[in-house]
XYZ file of N, CA and C in Angstrom:
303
model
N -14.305 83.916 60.820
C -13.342 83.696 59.766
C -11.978 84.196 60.236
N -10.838 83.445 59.880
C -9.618 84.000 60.014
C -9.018 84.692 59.405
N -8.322 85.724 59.726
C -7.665 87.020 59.150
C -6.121 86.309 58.035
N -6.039 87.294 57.261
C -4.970 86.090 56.392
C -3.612 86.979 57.021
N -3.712 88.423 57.246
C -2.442 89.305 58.341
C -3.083 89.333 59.322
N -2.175 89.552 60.375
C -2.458 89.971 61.405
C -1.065 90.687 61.860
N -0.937 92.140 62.299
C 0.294 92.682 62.308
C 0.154 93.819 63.493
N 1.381 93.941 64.193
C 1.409 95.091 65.470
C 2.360 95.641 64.977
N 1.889 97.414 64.406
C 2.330 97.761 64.312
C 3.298 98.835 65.006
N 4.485 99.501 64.845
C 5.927 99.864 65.770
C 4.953 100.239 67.253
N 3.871 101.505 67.007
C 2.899 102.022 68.044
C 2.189 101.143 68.941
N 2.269 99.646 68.804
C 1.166 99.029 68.998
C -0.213 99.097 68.607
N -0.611 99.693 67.647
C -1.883 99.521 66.689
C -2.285 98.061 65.889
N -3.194 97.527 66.261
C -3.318 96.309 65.255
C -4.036 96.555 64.055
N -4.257 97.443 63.735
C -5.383 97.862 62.674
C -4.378 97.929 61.014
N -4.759 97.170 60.036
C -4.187 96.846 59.075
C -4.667 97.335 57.688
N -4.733 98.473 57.066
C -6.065 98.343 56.230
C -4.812 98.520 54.478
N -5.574 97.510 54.158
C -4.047 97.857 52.703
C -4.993 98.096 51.304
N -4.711 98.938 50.311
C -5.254 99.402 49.616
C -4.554 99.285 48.177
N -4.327 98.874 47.143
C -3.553 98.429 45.840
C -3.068 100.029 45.598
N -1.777 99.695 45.572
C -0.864 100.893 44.727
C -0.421 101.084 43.616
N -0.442 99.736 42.843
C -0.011 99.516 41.380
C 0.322 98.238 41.571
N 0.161 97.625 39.779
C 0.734 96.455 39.478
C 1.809 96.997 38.413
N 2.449 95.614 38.168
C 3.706 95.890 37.182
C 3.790 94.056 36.727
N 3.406 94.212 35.606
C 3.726 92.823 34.999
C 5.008 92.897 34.646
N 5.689 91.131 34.011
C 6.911 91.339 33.329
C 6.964 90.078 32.803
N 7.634 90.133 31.421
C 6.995 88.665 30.577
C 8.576 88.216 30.244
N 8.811 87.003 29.777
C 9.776 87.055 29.591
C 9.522 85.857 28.913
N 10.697 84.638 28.172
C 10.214 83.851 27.293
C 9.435 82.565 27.643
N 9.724 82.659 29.247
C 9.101 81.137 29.793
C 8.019 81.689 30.458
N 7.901 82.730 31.112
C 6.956 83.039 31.943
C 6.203 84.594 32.018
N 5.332 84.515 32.926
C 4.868 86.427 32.929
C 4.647 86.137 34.675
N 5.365 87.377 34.847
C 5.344 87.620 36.205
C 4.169 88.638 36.699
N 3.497 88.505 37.560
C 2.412 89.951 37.869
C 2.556 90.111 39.543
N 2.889 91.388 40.004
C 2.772 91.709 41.155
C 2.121 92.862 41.654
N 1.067 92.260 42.348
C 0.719 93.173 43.483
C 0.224 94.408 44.230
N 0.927 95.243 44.014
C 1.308 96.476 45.183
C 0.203 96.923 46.452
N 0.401 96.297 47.448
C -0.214 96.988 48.366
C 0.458 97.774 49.373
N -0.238 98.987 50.072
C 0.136 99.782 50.660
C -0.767 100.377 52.068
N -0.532 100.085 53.049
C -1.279 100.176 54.227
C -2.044 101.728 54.082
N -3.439 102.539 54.369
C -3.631 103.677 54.505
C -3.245 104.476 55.312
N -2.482 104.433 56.606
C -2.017 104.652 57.552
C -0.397 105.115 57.801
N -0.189 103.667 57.862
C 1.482 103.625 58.108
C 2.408 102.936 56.775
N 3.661 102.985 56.620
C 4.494 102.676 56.035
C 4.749 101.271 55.870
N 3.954 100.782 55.487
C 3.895 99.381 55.653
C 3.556 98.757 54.030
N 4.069 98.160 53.346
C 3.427 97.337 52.456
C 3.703 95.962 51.973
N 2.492 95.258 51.093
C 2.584 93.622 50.196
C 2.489 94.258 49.113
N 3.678 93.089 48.638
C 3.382 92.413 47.148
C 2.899 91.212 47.040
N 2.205 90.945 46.439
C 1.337 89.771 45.962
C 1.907 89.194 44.638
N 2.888 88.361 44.387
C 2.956 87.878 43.223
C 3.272 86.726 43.001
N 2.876 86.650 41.181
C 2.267 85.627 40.576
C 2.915 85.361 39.469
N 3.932 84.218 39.105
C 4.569 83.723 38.339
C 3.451 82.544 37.225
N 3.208 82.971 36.198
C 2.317 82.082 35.110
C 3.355 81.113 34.232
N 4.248 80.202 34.139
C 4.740 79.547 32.691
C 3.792 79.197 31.819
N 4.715 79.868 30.884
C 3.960 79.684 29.576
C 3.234 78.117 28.720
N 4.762 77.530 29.091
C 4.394 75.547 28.691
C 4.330 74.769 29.324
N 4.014 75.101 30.369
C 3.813 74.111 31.676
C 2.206 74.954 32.661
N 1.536 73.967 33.090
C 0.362 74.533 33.823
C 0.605 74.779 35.359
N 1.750 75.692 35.199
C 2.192 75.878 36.940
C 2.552 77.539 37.203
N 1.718 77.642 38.339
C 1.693 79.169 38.849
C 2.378 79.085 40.246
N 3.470 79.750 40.176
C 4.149 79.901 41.241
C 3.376 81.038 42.029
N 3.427 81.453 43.509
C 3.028 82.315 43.791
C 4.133 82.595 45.437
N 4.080 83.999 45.955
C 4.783 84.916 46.901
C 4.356 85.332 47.903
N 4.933 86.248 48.631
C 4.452 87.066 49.099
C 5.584 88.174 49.954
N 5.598 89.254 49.437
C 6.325 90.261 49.872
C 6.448 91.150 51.310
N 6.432 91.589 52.131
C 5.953 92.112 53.683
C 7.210 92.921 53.535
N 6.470 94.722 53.199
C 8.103 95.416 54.364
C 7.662 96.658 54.725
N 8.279 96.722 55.645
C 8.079 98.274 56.282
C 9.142 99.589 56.248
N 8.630 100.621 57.054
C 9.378 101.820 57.339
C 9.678 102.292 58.337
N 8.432 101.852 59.224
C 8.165 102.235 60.797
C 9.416 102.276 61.550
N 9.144 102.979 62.299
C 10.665 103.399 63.144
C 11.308 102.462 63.964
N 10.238 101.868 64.331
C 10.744 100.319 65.048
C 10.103 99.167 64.675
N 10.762 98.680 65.394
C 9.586 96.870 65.204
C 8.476 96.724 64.474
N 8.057 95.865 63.717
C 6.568 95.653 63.823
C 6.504 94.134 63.662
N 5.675 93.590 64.568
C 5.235 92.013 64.858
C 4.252 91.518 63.772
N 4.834 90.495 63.417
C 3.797 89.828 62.398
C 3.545 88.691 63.164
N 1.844 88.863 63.293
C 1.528 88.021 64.408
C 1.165 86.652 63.197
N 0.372 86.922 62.038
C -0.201 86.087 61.677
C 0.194 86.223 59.831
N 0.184 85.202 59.293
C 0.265 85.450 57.699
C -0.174 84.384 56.876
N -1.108 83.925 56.771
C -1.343 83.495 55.612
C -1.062 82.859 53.966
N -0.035 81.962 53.942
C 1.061 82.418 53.312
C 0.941 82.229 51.709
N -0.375 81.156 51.352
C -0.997 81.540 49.961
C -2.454 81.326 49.929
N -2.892 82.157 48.764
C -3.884 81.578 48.246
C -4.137 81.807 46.647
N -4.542 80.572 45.979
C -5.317 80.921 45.057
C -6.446 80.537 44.737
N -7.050 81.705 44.017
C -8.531 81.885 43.447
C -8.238 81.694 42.255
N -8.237 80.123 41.631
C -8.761 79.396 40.967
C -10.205 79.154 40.808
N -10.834 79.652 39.405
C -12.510 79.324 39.767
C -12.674 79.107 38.291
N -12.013 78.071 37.211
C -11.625 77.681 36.328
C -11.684 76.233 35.976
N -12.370 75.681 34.830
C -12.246 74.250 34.613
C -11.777 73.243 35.414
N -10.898 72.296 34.737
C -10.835 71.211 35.627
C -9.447 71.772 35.897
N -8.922 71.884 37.326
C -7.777 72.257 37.891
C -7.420 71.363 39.467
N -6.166 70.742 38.673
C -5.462 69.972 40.317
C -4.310 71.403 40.535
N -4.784 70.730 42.391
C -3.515 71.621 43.043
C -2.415 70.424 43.320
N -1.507 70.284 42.886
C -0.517 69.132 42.920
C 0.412 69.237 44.354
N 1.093 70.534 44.328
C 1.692 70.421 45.026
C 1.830 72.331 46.278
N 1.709 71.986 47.285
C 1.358 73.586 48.068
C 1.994 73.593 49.253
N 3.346 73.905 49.188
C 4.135 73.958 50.410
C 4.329 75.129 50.410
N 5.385 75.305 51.285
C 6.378 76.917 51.702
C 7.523 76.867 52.641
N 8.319 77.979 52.788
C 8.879 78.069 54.163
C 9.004 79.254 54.549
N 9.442 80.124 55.298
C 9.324 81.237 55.902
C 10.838 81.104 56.561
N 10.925 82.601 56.316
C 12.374 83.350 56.822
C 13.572 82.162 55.578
């Protein structure tokens, strides 16, 4: 199976292990936002994971956050850039692009 990160971190360590630090919803009149918090056990490294719901429309936007602290560099070899776990009635995925940087 393929890894959804893959990251070198400043030391050259590839070892990634991220652990939830908190979420923080936020609602507002069209939508509810929910994100995330992950935080590497190790190093200074963390994701947000978030998830935009509208309220009158059946469309979930979704993210993804990546930042560090490390003293230097760190290589993002690999990323994954969505997924959802949809496991719900009848559901089309219409449309699933992205871009990066």
């Amino acid at each position: 199976m393929e890894t959804a990160l893959s990251v070198r971190h400043a030391d050259g360590n590839l070892t990634t292990e991220l652990r939830v630090e908190g979420t923080d919803t936020d609602a507002d009149g069209e939508a509810v936002t929910t994100v995330i918090r992950l935080k590497d056990t190790v190093y200074p490294f963390r994701v947000s994971v978030c998830y935009k719901a509208y309220r009158k429309v059946d469309v979930i936007e979704t993210w993804t956050e990546i930042s560090h602290q490390e003293k230097r560099p760190v290589l993002l070899n690999q990323f994954a850039s969505a997924y959802l776990p949809i496991r719900r009635g009848d559901v089309w995925l219409t449309s699933f692009y992205g871009a990066w940087a």
